[in-house]
PDB file of C-alpha atoms in Angstrom:
ATOM      1  CA  MET T   1       6.266  36.066   4.373  1.00 54.00           C
ATOM      2  CA  ASP T   2       8.814  37.090   1.772  1.00 58.00           C
ATOM      3  CA  LYS T   3       9.099  35.756  -1.777  1.00 61.00           C
ATOM      4  CA  ARG T   4      11.619  33.068  -0.849  1.00 60.00           C
ATOM      5  CA  GLN T   5       9.323  31.611   1.805  1.00 60.00           C
ATOM      6  CA  ALA T   6       6.367  31.681  -0.569  1.00 57.00           C
ATOM      7  CA  LEU T   7       8.380  29.885  -3.256  1.00 58.00           C
ATOM      8  CA  GLY T   8       9.774  27.426  -0.696  1.00 57.00           C
ATOM      9  CA  SER T   9       6.313  26.585   0.593  1.00 55.00           C
ATOM     10  CA  TRP T  10       5.175  25.893  -2.953  1.00 57.00           C
ATOM     11  CA  LEU T  11       8.104  23.552  -3.565  1.00 61.00           C
ATOM     12  CA  SER T  12       7.779  21.676  -0.278  1.00 63.00           C
ATOM     13  CA  GLY T  13       4.034  21.185  -0.586  1.00 66.00           C
ATOM     14  CA  PRO T  14       0.917  22.352   1.210  1.00 68.00           C
ATOM     15  CA  ARG T  15       1.376  20.098   4.249  1.00 66.00           C
ATOM     16  CA  GLU T  16       4.752  21.550   5.190  1.00 70.00           C
ATOM     17  CA  ALA T  17       3.533  25.088   4.552  1.00 69.00           C
ATOM     18  CA  ALA T  18       0.540  24.478   6.826  1.00 71.00           C
ATOM     19  CA  GLU T  19       2.787  22.968   9.519  1.00 68.00           C
ATOM     20  CA  GLN T  20       5.043  26.037   9.372  1.00 74.00           C
ATOM     21  CA  ALA T  21       1.935  28.172   9.808  1.00 73.00           C
ATOM     22  CA  GLY T  22       1.139  26.310  13.034  1.00 72.00           C
ATOM     23  CA  VAL T  23      -1.309  23.598  11.974  1.00 71.00           C
ATOM     24  CA  ASP T  24      -0.791  20.324  13.891  1.00 70.00           C
ATOM     25  CA  PHE T  25      -1.586  17.269  11.759  1.00 72.00           C
ATOM     26  CA  GLY T  26      -0.248  14.749  14.256  1.00 76.00           C
ATOM     27  CA  TYR T  27       1.570  11.644  13.097  1.00 84.00           C
ATOM     28  CA  ARG T  28       0.509   8.938  10.662  1.00 82.00           C
ATOM     29  CA  GLY T  29      -1.892   6.546  12.348  1.00 83.00           C
ATOM     30  CA  GLU T  30      -2.777   8.802  15.271  1.00 83.00           C
ATOM     31  CA  GLN T  31      -6.442   8.917  14.261  1.00 82.00           C
ATOM     32  CA  LEU T  32      -6.476   5.100  14.212  1.00 82.00           C
ATOM     33  CA  GLY T  33      -4.943   4.828  17.675  1.00 82.00           C
ATOM     34  CA  LEU T  34      -1.655   3.382  16.417  1.00 86.00           C
ATOM     35  CA  PRO T  35       1.832   4.122  17.758  1.00 89.00           C
ATOM     36  CA  GLU T  36       4.013   6.669  15.984  1.00 85.00           C
ATOM     37  CA  SER T  37       6.904   4.281  15.288  1.00 88.00           C
ATOM     38  CA  GLY T  38       8.006   0.721  15.848  1.00 87.00           C
ATOM     39  CA  PRO T  39       5.933  -2.460  15.605  1.00 92.00           C
ATOM     40  CA  GLY T  40       2.233  -1.796  15.097  1.00 88.00           C
ATOM     41  CA  SER T  41       2.774   1.587  13.445  1.00 90.00           C
ATOM     42  CA  ILE T  42       1.717   2.483   9.903  1.00 92.00           C
ATOM     43  CA  ALA T  43       4.080   1.012   7.303  1.00 92.00           C
ATOM     44  CA  ARG T  44       6.004   3.692   5.444  1.00 91.00           C
ATOM     45  CA  PRO T  45       5.585   4.117   1.672  1.00 89.00           C
ATOM     46  CA  GLY T  46       9.125   2.918   0.913  1.00 92.00           C
ATOM     47  CA  ARG T  47       8.496  -0.433   2.567  1.00 94.00           C
ATOM     48  CA  ARG T  48       5.164  -0.779   0.819  1.00 93.00           C
ATOM     49  CA  LEU T  49       6.640  -0.013  -2.607  1.00 94.00           C
ATOM     50  CA  GLY T  50       9.451  -2.504  -1.992  1.00 97.00           C
ATOM     51  CA  ALA T  51       6.942  -5.204  -1.039  1.00 97.00           C
ATOM     52  CA  LEU T  52       4.868  -4.393  -4.116  1.00 95.00           C
ATOM     53  CA  ALA T  53       7.945  -4.707  -6.349  1.00 97.00           C
ATOM     54  CA  VAL T  54       8.838  -8.105  -4.864  1.00 98.00           C
ATOM     55  CA  ASP T  55       5.273  -9.392  -5.270  1.00 97.00           C
ATOM     56  CA  TRP T  56       5.070  -8.137  -8.860  1.00 96.00           C
ATOM     57  CA  ALA T  57       8.442  -9.678  -9.741  1.00 96.00           C
ATOM     58  CA  LEU T  58       7.324 -12.986  -8.247  1.00 96.00           C
ATOM     59  CA  SER T  59       4.083 -12.836 -10.240  1.00 96.00           C
ATOM     60  CA  VAL T  60       5.920 -12.091 -13.485  1.00 94.00           C
ATOM     61  CA  LEU T  61       8.352 -14.924 -12.793  1.00 93.00           C
ATOM     62  CA  ILE T  62       5.489 -17.373 -12.209  1.00 93.00           C
ATOM     63  CA  ALA T  63       3.635 -16.215 -15.322  1.00 93.00           C
ATOM     64  CA  TYR T  64       6.816 -16.262 -17.412  1.00 92.00           C
ATOM     65  CA  SER T  65       8.052 -19.688 -16.376  1.00 90.00           C
ATOM     66  CA  LEU T  66       4.940 -21.702 -15.579  1.00 89.00           C
ATOM     67  CA  ILE T  67       2.072 -20.305 -17.628  1.00 89.00           C
ATOM     68  CA  THR T  68       3.287 -18.708 -20.864  1.00 89.00           C
ATOM     69  CA  ASP T  69       6.618 -20.589 -21.154  1.00 79.00           C
ATOM     70  CA  GLY T  70       8.447 -17.483 -22.339  1.00 78.00           C
ATOM     71  CA  TYR T  71       7.724 -13.802 -22.687  1.00 82.00           C
ATOM     72  CA  ASP T  72       4.997 -12.801 -25.108  1.00 83.00           C
ATOM     73  CA  ARG T  73       2.073 -10.373 -25.198  1.00 84.00           C
ATOM     74  CA  THR T  74      -0.031 -12.342 -22.734  1.00 90.00           C
ATOM     75  CA  THR T  75       2.621 -12.648 -20.031  1.00 91.00           C
ATOM     76  CA  SER T  76       1.683  -9.316 -18.437  1.00 91.00           C
ATOM     77  CA  ASN T  77      -1.995 -10.243 -18.335  1.00 93.00           C
ATOM     78  CA  TRP T  78      -1.202 -13.573 -16.708  1.00 95.00           C
ATOM     79  CA  ALA T  79       1.158 -11.829 -14.283  1.00 95.00           C
ATOM     80  CA  LEU T  80      -1.668  -9.524 -13.191  1.00 95.00           C
ATOM     81  CA  LEU T  81      -3.943 -12.531 -12.642  1.00 96.00           C
ATOM     82  CA  VAL T  82      -1.226 -14.306 -10.621  1.00 97.00           C
ATOM     83  CA  PHE T  83      -0.649 -11.094  -8.637  1.00 97.00           C
ATOM     84  CA  PHE T  84      -4.366 -10.874  -7.865  1.00 97.00           C
ATOM     85  CA  ALA T  85      -4.568 -14.534  -6.803  1.00 97.00           C
ATOM     86  CA  LEU T  86      -1.402 -14.200  -4.702  1.00 96.00           C
ATOM     87  CA  HIS T  87      -2.833 -11.221  -2.844  1.00 96.00           C
ATOM     88  CA  VAL T  88      -6.282 -12.700  -2.301  1.00 96.00           C
ATOM     89  CA  LEU T  89      -4.972 -16.008  -0.997  1.00 96.00           C
ATOM     90  CA  THR T  90      -2.048 -14.859   1.126  1.00 96.00           C
ATOM     91  CA  VAL T  91      -3.537 -11.672   2.586  1.00 96.00           C
ATOM     92  CA  GLY T  92      -6.863 -13.431   3.180  1.00 94.00           C
ATOM     93  CA  MET T  93      -5.235 -16.357   4.987  1.00 94.00           C
ATOM     94  CA  VAL T  94      -2.147 -15.055   6.829  1.00 95.00           C
ATOM     95  CA  GLY T  95      -2.318 -11.276   6.427  1.00 94.00           C
ATOM     96  CA  PHE T  96       0.751 -10.744   4.255  1.00 95.00           C
ATOM     97  CA  THR T  97       2.232 -11.606   0.876  1.00 97.00           C
ATOM     98  CA  PRO T  98       5.816 -12.838   0.403  1.00 97.00           C
ATOM     99  CA  GLY T  99       6.945  -9.278  -0.357  1.00 97.00           C
ATOM    100  CA  LYS T 100       5.144  -7.828   2.643  1.00 97.00           C
ATOM    101  CA  ARG T 101       6.663 -10.484   4.909  1.00 97.00           C
ATOM    102  CA  LEU T 102      10.124  -9.738   3.526  1.00 98.00           C
ATOM    103  CA  PHE T 103       9.684  -6.026   4.305  1.00 97.00           C
ATOM    104  CA  GLY T 104       8.009  -6.593   7.684  1.00 97.00           C
ATOM    105  CA  ILE T 105       4.467  -5.518   6.829  1.00 96.00           C
ATOM    106  CA  ARG T 106       1.145  -7.078   7.820  1.00 95.00           C
ATOM    107  CA  VAL T 107      -2.354  -6.183   6.590  1.00 95.00           C
ATOM    108  CA  VAL T 108      -5.036  -5.998   9.299  1.00 94.00           C
ATOM    109  CA  THR T 109      -8.532  -4.575   9.547  1.00 92.00           C
ATOM    110  CA  GLU T 110      -9.209  -1.389  11.469  1.00 88.00           C
ATOM    111  CA  ASP T 111     -11.474  -3.032  14.012  1.00 85.00           C
ATOM    112  CA  THR T 112     -10.581  -6.720  14.527  1.00 82.00           C
ATOM    113  CA  GLY T 113      -6.856  -6.841  13.754  1.00 82.00           C
ATOM    114  CA  THR T 114      -7.177  -9.675  11.225  1.00 85.00           C
ATOM    115  CA  VAL T 115      -8.214  -9.801   7.572  1.00 85.00           C
ATOM    116  CA  ASN T 116     -11.042 -11.963   6.350  1.00 87.00           C
ATOM    117  CA  PRO T 117     -11.038 -13.299   2.775  1.00 91.00           C
ATOM    118  CA  LEU T 118     -13.825 -10.976   1.573  1.00 93.00           C
ATOM    119  CA  ARG T 119     -11.925  -7.850   2.599  1.00 93.00           C
ATOM    120  CA  ALA T 120      -8.777  -9.296   1.046  1.00 94.00           C
ATOM    121  CA  LEU T 121     -10.713  -9.879  -2.179  1.00 95.00           C
ATOM    122  CA  LEU T 122     -12.000  -6.288  -2.276  1.00 95.00           C
ATOM    123  CA  ARG T 123      -8.582  -4.865  -1.371  1.00 94.00           C
ATOM    124  CA  SER T 124      -6.820  -6.968  -4.025  1.00 95.00           C
ATOM    125  CA  LEU T 125      -9.336  -6.072  -6.714  1.00 95.00           C
ATOM    126  CA  LEU T 126      -8.916  -2.364  -6.021  1.00 94.00           C
ATOM    127  CA  LEU T 127      -5.126  -2.762  -5.860  1.00 94.00           C
ATOM    128  CA  CYS T 128      -5.092  -4.338  -9.327  1.00 94.00           C
ATOM    129  CA  LEU T 129      -7.051  -1.384 -10.734  1.00 93.00           C
ATOM    130  CA  ALA T 130      -3.921   0.718  -9.961  1.00 88.00           C
ATOM    131  CA  ILE T 131      -5.720   4.049  -9.401  1.00 86.00           C
ATOM    132  CA  PRO T 132      -6.986   3.524  -5.808  1.00 86.00           C
ATOM    133  CA  PRO T 133      -3.481   2.889  -4.374  1.00 87.00           C
ATOM    134  CA  LEU T 134      -2.332   6.230  -5.809  1.00 87.00           C
ATOM    135  CA  VAL T 135      -4.922   8.214  -3.807  1.00 88.00           C
ATOM    136  CA  TRP T 136      -3.671   8.546  -0.204  1.00 86.00           C
ATOM    137  CA  ASP T 137      -5.089  10.040   2.946  1.00 85.00           C
ATOM    138  CA  ARG T 138      -3.128  11.765   5.709  1.00 82.00           C
ATOM    139  CA  ASP T 139      -2.330   8.393   7.316  1.00 85.00           C
ATOM    140  CA  SER T 140      -0.656   7.236   4.059  1.00 84.00           C
ATOM    141  CA  ARG T 141      -3.425   4.729   3.451  1.00 90.00           C
ATOM    142  CA  GLY T 142      -4.459   4.176  -0.129  1.00 91.00           C
ATOM    143  CA  LEU T 143      -8.051   4.334  -1.256  1.00 92.00           C
ATOM    144  CA  HIS T 144      -8.036   0.537  -1.596  1.00 92.00           C
ATOM    145  CA  ASP T 145      -7.220   0.271   2.127  1.00 93.00           C
ATOM    146  CA  ARG T 146      -9.842   2.849   3.076  1.00 92.00           C
ATOM    147  CA  LEU T 147     -12.610   1.102   1.161  1.00 93.00           C
ATOM    148  CA  ALA T 148     -11.667  -2.354   2.464  1.00 93.00           C
ATOM    149  CA  ARG T 149     -11.182  -0.832   5.958  1.00 92.00           C
ATOM    150  CA  THR T 150      -7.691  -2.280   6.263  1.00 93.00           C
ATOM    151  CA  VAL T 151      -4.327  -0.860   7.264  1.00 93.00           C
ATOM    152  CA  GLU T 152      -0.740  -1.969   6.601  1.00 93.00           C
ATOM    153  CA  LEU T 153       1.280  -2.163   9.822  1.00 94.00           C
ATOM    154  CA  ARG T 154       4.903  -2.811  10.613  1.00 94.00           C
ATOM    155  CA  ILE T 155       5.532  -6.180  12.215  1.00 92.00           C
TER     156      ILE T 155
END
């Protein structure tokens, strides 16, 4: 390996360097028995971030217009509470939030394929803490999904 390859592997990250060395990681969701692409596959991070942005914007809009009647210091706190309630209720009942539905994502458990309200409560609580979603595994599942034993799939 020359200096350019060593520098290139550092810039592209350890996963790509390991793949170039011959390590086979498989595709996202392979360990869970999910297809590589199409409906039922793991939702990509771009879709998940888009759904999160839509849900947060909806929560801020609700807090801004219905609860605080204008923007002040408490609007963000109310928006977080609305975001939490939105996630608990919608994911616990139908498996997706308005943003997830818009981007074609559904939250299901690893074993049964549905989400019960207790898992939705745990997942939403960890999501609102903001650190667990930033820690991902090789299947692109956040720590909040791992602990709640859920997975976000494409519809």
